[in-house]
mmCIF file of C-alpha atoms in Angstrom:
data_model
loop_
_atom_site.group_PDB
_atom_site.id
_atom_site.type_symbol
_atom_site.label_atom_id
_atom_site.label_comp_id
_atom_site.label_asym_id
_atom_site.label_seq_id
_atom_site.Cartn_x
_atom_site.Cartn_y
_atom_site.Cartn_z
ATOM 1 C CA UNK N 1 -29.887 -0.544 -8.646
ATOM 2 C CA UNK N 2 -28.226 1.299 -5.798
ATOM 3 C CA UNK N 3 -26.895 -2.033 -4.554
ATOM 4 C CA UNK N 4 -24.206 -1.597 -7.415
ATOM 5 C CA UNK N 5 -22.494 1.325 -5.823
ATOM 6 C CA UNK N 6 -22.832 -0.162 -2.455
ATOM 7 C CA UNK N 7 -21.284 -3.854 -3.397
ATOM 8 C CA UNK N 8 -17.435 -1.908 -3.953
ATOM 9 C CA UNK N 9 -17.550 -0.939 -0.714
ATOM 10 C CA UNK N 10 -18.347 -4.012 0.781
ATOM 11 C CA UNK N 11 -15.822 -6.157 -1.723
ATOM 12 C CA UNK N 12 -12.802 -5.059 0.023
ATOM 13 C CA UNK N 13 -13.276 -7.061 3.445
ATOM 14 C CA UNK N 14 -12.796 -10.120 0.955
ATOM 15 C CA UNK N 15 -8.805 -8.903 0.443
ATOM 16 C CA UNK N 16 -7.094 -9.197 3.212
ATOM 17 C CA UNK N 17 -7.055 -13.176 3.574
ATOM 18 C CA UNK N 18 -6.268 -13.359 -0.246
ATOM 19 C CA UNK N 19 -3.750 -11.373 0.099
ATOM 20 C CA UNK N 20 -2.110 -13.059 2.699
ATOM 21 C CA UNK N 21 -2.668 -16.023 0.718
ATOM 22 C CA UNK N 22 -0.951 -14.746 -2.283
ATOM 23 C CA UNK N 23 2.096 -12.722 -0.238
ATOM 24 C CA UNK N 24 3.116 -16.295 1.061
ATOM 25 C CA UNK N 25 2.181 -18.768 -2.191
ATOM 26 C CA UNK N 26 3.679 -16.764 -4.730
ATOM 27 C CA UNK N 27 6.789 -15.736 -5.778
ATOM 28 C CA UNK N 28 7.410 -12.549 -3.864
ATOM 29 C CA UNK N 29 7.545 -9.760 -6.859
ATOM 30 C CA UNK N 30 4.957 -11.274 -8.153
ATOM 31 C CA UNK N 31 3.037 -10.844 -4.995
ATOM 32 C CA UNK N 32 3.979 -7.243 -4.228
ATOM 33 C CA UNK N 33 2.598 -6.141 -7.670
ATOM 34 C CA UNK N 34 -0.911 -8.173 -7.255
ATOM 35 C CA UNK N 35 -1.553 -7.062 -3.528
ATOM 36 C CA UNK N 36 -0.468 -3.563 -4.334
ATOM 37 C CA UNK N 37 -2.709 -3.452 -7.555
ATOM 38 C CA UNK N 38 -5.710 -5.024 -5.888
ATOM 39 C CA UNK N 39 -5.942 -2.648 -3.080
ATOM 40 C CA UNK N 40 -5.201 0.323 -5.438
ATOM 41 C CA UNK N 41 -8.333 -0.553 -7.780
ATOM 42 C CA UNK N 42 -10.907 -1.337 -4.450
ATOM 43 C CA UNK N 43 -10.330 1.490 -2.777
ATOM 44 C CA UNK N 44 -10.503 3.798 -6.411
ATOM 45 C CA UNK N 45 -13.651 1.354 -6.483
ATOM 46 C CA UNK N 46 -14.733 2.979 -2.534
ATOM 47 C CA UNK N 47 -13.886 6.362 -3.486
ATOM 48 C CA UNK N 48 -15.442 6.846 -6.696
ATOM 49 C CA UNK N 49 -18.933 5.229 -5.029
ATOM 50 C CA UNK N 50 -18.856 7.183 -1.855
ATOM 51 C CA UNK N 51 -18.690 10.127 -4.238
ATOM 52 C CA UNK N 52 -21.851 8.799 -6.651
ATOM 53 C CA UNK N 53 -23.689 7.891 -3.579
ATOM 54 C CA UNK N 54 -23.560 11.212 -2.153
ATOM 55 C CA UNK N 55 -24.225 12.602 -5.437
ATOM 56 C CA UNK N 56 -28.099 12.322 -5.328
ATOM 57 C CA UNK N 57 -28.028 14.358 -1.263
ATOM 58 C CA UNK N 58 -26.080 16.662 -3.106
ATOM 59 C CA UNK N 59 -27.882 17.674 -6.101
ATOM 60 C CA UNK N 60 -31.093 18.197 -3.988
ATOM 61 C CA UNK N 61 -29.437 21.828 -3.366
ATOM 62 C CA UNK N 62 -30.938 23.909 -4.971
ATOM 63 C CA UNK N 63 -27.166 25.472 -6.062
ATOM 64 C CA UNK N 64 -26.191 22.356 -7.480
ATOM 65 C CA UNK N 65 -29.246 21.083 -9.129
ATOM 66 C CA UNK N 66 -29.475 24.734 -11.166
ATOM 67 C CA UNK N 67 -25.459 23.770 -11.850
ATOM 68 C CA UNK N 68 -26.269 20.382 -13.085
ATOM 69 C CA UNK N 69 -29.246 21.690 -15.303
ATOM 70 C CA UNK N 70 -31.794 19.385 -13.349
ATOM 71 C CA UNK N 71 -35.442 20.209 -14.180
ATOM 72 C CA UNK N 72 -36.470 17.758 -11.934
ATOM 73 C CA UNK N 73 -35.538 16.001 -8.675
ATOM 74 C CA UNK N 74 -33.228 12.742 -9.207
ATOM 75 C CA UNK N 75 -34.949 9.662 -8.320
ATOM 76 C CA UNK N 76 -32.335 7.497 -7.114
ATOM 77 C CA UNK N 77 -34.637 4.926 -5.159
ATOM 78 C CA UNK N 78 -36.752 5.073 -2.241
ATOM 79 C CA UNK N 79 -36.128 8.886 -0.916
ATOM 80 C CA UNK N 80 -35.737 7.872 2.602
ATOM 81 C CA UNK N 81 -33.146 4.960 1.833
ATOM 82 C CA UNK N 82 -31.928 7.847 -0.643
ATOM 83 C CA UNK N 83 -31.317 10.432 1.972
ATOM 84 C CA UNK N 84 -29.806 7.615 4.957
ATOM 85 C CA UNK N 85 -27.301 6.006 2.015
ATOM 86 C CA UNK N 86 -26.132 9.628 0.948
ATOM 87 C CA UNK N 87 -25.489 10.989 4.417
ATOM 88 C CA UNK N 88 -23.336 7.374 5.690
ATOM 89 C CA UNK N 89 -21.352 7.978 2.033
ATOM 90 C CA UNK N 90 -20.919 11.911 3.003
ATOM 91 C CA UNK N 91 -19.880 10.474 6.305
ATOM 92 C CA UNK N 92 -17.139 7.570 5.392
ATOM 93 C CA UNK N 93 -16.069 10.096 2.532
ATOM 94 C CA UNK N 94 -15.434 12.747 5.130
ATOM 95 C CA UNK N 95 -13.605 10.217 7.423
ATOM 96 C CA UNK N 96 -11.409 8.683 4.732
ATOM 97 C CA UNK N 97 -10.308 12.459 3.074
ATOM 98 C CA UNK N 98 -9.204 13.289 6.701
ATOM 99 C CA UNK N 99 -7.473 9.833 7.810
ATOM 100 C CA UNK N 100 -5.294 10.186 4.095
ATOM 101 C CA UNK N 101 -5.293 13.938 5.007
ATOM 102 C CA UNK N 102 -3.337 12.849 8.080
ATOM 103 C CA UNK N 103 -1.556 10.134 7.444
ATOM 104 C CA UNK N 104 -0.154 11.482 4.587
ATOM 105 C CA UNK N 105 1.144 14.843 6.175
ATOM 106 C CA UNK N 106 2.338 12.299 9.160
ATOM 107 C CA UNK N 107 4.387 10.213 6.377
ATOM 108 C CA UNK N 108 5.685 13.528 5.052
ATOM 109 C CA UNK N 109 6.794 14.870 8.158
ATOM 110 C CA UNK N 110 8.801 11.520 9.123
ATOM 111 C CA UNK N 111 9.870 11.678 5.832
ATOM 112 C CA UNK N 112 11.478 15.060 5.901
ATOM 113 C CA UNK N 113 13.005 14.385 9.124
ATOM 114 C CA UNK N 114 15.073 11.212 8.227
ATOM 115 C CA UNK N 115 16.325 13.010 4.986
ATOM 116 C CA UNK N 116 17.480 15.677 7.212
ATOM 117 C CA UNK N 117 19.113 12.999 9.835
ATOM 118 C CA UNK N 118 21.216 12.086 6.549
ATOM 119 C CA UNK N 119 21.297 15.569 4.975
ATOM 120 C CA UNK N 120 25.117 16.546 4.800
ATOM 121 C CA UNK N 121 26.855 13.132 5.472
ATOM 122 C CA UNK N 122 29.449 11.598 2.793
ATOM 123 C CA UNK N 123 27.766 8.808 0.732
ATOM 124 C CA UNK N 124 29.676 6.258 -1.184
ATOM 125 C CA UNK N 125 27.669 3.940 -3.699
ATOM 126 C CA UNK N 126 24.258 5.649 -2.607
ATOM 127 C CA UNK N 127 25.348 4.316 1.229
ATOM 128 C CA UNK N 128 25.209 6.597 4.145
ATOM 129 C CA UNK N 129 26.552 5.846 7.739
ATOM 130 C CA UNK N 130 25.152 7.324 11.327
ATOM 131 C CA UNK N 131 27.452 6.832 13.656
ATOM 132 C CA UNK N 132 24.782 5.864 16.084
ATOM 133 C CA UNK N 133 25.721 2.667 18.365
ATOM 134 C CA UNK N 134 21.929 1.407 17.983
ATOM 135 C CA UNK N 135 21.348 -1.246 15.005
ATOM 136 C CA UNK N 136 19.498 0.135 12.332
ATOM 137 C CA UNK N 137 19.105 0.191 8.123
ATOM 138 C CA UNK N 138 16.777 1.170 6.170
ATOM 139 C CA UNK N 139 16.264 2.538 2.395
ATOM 140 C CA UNK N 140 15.092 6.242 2.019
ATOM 141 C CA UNK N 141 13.850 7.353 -0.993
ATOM 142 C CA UNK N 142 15.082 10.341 -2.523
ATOM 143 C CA UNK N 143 13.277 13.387 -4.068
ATOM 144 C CA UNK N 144 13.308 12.249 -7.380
ATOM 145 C CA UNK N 145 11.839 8.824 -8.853
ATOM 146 C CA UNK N 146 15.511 7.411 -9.455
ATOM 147 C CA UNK N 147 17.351 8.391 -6.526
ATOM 148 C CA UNK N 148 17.512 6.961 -3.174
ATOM 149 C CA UNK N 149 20.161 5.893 -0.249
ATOM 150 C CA UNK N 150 20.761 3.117 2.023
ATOM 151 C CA UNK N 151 21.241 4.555 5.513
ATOM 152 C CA UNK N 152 23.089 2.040 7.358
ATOM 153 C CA UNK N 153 24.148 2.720 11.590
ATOM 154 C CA UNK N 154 27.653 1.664 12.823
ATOM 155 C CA UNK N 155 25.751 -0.289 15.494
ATOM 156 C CA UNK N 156 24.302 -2.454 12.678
ATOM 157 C CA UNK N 157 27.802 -2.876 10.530
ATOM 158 C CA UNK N 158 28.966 -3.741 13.728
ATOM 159 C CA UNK N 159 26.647 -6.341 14.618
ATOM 160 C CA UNK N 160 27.087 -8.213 11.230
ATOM 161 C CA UNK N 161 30.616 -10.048 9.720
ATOM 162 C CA UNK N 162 31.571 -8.647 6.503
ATOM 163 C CA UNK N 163 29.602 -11.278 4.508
ATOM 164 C CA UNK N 164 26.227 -10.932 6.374
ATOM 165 C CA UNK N 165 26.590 -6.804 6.095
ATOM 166 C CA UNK N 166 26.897 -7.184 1.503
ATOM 167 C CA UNK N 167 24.066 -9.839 2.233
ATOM 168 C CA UNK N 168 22.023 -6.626 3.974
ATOM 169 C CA UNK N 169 23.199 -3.689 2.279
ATOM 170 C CA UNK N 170 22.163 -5.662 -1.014
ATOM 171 C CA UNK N 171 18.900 -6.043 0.645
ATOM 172 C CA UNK N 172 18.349 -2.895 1.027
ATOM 173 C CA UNK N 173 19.982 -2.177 -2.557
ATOM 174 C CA UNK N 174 16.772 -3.979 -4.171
ATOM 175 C CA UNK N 175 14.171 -2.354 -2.364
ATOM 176 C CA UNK N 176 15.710 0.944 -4.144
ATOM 177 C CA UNK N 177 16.126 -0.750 -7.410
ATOM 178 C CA UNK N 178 12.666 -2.100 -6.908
ATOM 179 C CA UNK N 179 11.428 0.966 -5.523
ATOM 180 C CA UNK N 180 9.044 -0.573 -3.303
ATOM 181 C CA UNK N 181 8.499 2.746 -1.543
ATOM 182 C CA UNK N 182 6.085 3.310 -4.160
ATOM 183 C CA UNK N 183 4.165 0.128 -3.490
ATOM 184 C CA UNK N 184 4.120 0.428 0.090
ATOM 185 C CA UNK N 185 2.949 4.225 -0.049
ATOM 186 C CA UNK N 186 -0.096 2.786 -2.493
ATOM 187 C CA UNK N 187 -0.915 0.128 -0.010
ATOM 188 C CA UNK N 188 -0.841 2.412 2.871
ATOM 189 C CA UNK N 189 -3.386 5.115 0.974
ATOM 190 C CA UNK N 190 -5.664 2.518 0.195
ATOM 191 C CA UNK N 191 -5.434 1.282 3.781
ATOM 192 C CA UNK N 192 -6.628 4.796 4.602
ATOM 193 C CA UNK N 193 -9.385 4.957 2.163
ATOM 194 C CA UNK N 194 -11.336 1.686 3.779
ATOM 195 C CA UNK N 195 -10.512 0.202 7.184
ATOM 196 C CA UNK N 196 -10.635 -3.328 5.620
ATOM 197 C CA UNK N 197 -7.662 -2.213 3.066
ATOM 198 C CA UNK N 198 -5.680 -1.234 6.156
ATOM 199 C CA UNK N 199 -5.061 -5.017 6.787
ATOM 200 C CA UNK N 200 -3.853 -5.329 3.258
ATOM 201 C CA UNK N 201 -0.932 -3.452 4.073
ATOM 202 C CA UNK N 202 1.238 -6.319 6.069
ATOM 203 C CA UNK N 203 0.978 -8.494 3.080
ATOM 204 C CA UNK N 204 2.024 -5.997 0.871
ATOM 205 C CA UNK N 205 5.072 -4.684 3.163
ATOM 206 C CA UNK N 206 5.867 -8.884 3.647
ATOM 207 C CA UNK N 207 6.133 -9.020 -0.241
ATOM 208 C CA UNK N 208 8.428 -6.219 -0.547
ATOM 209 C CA UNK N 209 10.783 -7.618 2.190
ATOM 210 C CA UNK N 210 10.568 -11.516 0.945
ATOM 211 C CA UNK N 211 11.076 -9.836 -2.970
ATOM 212 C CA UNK N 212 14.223 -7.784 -1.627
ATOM 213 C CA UNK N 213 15.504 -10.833 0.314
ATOM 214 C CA UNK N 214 15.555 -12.822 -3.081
ATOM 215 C CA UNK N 215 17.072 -10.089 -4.832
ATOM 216 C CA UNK N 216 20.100 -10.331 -1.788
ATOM 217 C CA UNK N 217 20.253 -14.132 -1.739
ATOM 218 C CA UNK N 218 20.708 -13.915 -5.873
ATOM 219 C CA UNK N 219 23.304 -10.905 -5.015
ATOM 220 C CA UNK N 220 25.447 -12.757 -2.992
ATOM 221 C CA UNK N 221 25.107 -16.242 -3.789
ATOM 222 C CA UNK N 222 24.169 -17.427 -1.130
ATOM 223 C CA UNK N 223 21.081 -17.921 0.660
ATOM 224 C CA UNK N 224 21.645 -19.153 3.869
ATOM 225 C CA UNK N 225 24.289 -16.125 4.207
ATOM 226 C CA UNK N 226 20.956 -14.307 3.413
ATOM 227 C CA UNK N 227 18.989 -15.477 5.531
ATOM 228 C CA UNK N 228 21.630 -15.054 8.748
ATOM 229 C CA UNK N 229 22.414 -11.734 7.746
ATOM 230 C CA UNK N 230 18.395 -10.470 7.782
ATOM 231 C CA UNK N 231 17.957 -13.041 11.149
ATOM 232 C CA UNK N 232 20.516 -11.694 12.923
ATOM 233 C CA UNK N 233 19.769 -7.934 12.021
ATOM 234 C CA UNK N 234 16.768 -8.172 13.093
ATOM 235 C CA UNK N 235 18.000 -9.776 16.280
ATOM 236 C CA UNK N 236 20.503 -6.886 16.913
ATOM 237 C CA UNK N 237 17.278 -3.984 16.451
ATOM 238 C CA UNK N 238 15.045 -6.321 18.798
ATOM 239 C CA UNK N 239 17.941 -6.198 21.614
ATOM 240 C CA UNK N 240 18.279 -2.386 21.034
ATOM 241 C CA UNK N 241 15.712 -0.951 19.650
ATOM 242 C CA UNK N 242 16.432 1.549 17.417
ATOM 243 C CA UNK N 243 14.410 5.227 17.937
ATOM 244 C CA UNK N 244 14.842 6.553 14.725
ATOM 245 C CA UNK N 245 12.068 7.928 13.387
ATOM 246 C CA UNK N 246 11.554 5.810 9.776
ATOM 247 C CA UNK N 247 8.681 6.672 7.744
ATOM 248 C CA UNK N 248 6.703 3.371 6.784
ATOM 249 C CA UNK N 249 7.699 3.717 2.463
ATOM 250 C CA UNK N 250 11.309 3.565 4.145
ATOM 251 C CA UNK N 251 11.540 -0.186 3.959
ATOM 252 C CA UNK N 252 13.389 -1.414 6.595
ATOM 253 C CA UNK N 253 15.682 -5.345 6.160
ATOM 254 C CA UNK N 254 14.191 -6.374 9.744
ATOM 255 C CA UNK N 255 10.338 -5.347 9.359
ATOM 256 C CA UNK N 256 7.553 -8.278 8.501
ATOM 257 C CA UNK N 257 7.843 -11.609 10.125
ATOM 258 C CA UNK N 258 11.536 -12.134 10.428
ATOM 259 C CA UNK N 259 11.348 -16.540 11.025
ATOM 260 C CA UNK N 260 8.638 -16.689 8.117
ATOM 261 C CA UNK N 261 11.207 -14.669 5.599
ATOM 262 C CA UNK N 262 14.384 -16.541 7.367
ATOM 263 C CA UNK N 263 12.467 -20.280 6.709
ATOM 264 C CA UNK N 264 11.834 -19.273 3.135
ATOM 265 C CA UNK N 265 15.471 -17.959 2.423
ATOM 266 C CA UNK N 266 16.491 -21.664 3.953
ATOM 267 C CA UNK N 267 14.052 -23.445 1.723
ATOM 268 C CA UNK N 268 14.429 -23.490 -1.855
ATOM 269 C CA UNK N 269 14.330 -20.389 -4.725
ATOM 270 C CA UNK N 270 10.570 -19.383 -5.151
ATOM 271 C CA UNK N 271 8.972 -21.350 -7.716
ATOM 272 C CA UNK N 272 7.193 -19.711 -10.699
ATOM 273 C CA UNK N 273 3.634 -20.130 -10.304
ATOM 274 C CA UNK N 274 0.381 -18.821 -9.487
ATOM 275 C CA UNK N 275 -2.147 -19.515 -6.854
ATOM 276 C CA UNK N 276 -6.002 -19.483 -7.050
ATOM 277 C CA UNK N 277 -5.782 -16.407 -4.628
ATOM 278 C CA UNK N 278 -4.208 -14.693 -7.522
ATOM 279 C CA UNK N 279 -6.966 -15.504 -9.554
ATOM 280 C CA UNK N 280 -9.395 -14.487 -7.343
ATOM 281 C CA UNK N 281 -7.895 -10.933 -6.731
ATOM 282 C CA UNK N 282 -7.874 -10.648 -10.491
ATOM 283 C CA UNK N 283 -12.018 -11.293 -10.243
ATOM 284 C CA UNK N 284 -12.614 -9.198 -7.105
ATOM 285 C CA UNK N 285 -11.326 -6.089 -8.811
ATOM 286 C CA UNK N 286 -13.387 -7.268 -11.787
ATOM 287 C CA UNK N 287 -16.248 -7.627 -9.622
ATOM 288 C CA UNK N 288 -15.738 -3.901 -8.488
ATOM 289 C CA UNK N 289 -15.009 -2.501 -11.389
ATOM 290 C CA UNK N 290 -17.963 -3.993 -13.144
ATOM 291 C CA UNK N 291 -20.146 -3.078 -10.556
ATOM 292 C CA UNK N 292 -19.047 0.674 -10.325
ATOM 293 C CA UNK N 293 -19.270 1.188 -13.869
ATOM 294 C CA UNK N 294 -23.051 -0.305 -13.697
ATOM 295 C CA UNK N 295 -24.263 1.807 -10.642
ATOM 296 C CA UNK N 296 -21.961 4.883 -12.297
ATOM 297 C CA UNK N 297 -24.170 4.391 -16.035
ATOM 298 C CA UNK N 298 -27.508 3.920 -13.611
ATOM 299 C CA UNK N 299 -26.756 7.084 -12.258
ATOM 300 C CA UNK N 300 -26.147 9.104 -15.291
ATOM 301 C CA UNK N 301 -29.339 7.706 -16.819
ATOM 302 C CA UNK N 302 -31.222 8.850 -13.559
ATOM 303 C CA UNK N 303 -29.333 12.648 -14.361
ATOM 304 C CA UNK N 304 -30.318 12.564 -18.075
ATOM 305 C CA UNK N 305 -33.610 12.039 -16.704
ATOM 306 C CA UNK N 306 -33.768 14.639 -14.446
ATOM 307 C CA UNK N 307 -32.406 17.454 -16.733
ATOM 308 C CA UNK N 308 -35.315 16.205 -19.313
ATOM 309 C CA UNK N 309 -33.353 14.409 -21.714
ATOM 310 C CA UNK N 310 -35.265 10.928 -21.737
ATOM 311 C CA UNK N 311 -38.256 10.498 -20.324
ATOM 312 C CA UNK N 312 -38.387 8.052 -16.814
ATOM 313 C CA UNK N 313 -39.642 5.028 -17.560
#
């Protein structure tokens, strides 16, 4: 029965290609919200079965086993396959607590350092402008849940026409509105929590940029204007790269792949439909949560047993 708390940690490496699947099939907000969801229930899935596989390694001690009111040993399985799946769990649990340990104090740090860069200037509409001559914009999210501002360079206002800067700064308006920083932080934890979930994380960050470029092509009427305005911003960065340092939930108008979000701005409006891809993510986290909960009740009969409450069979 161990094999159900060691099947959510192995369900994961089948995400990545459906989400890729689904980030380019179906319509863009759509697509943020299923990516973002299925990598936030696998890697709960990984988490909460490194923890019940390391449970039986722990409650050998003798500490623990007199806190858990054990009056015998938990049988788990085969006590050497016991002891080798308990210590790689302790392991990867170890590893993925300090990789989101650091990555999130990383994110914090570039975080705090672009709302200082900003901290001070005039704002008008929520829209801040460096007077830096490299092209750059970006939208930072604010301390609160509701607040945010676009931070916009004069090299970049400079490098659009009027038309193709509304086109941008509306771009960056939805990602706010949308607040996709809060998708893109999920997908970026659960990208620390399993290395599979890690190459979620470009899907996810290519539906947040395709959903905002909708939102500016609906803005402004226009969706070749759209599409010029995010083609040649991201054309202006390339040439001069900008050295600002952005945190990743910062969502940037010229991350992803640029021609794939500039071809589907020049085709037609996103239809409204699904894609078996989007079925199957539904089913994989199914799958995982099915099979947690049925290695999680396996493992509390195995305690009851232990602390004398049912007899083993």
């Amino acid at each position: 029965m161990i094999v159900l708390l060691v099947a959510p940690l192995l369900l994961p490496w089948l995400l990545p290609p459906l989400a890729r699947r689904v980030s380019e099939r179906v319509r863009p907000d759509i697509a943020l919200w299923a990516v973002t969801a299925g990598a936030a229930v696998l890697a709960l899935g990984v988490i909460a079965c490194l923890g019940a596989l390391l449970l039986p390694l722990a409650l050998r001690l003798p500490a623990l086993a007199d806190l858990a009111h054990l009056l015998h040993p938990l049988q788990a399985g085969p006590a050497a396959l016991v002891l080798c799946v308990s210590t790689l769990a302790g392991g990867a649990l170890a590893v993925s607590t300090t990789a989101a340990a650091r990555g999130a104090k990383a994110e914090l740090v570039r975080l705090r350092a672009a709302r200082d860069l900003v901290a001070g200037l005039p704002e008008a509409g929520g829209l801040c402008v460096l007077d830096d001559e490299r092209p750059d914009a970006f939208a930072l999210p604010g301390r609160k849940l509701r607040t945010g501002r676009i931070v916009v360079t004069a090299g970049m206002l400079r490098a659009l026409d009027p038309g193709e800067r509304e086109a941008l700064l509306g771009h960056e308006r939805a990602h706010l509105a949308g607040r996709h920083h809060l998708f893109l932080a999920a997908a970026q934890l659960a990208g620390w929590c399993h290395p599979a979930l890690a190459s979620v994380t470009p899907a996810a960050t290519f539906a947040a940029e395709r959903a905002a470029d909708e939102a500016a092509a609906l803005a402004c009427g226009d969706r070749r204007l759209a599409a010029r305005a995010i083609g040649r911003a991201a054309l202006a960065t390339t040439a001069r790269r900008s050295a600002l340092q952005v945190p990743a939930v910062a969502a940037r108008g010229t991350t992803g792949p640029v021609p794939a979000r500039v071809k589907a701005l020049f085709a037609q409006a996103p239809a409204r439909r699904t894609a078996p891809a989007l079925l199957a993510i539904a089913l994989l986290c199914g799958a995982a949560g099915a099979s947690s909960l049925g290695g999680a009740v396996w493992l509390h009969r195995g305690v009851e047993v232990a602390q004398g409450e049912h007899p083993s069979d």
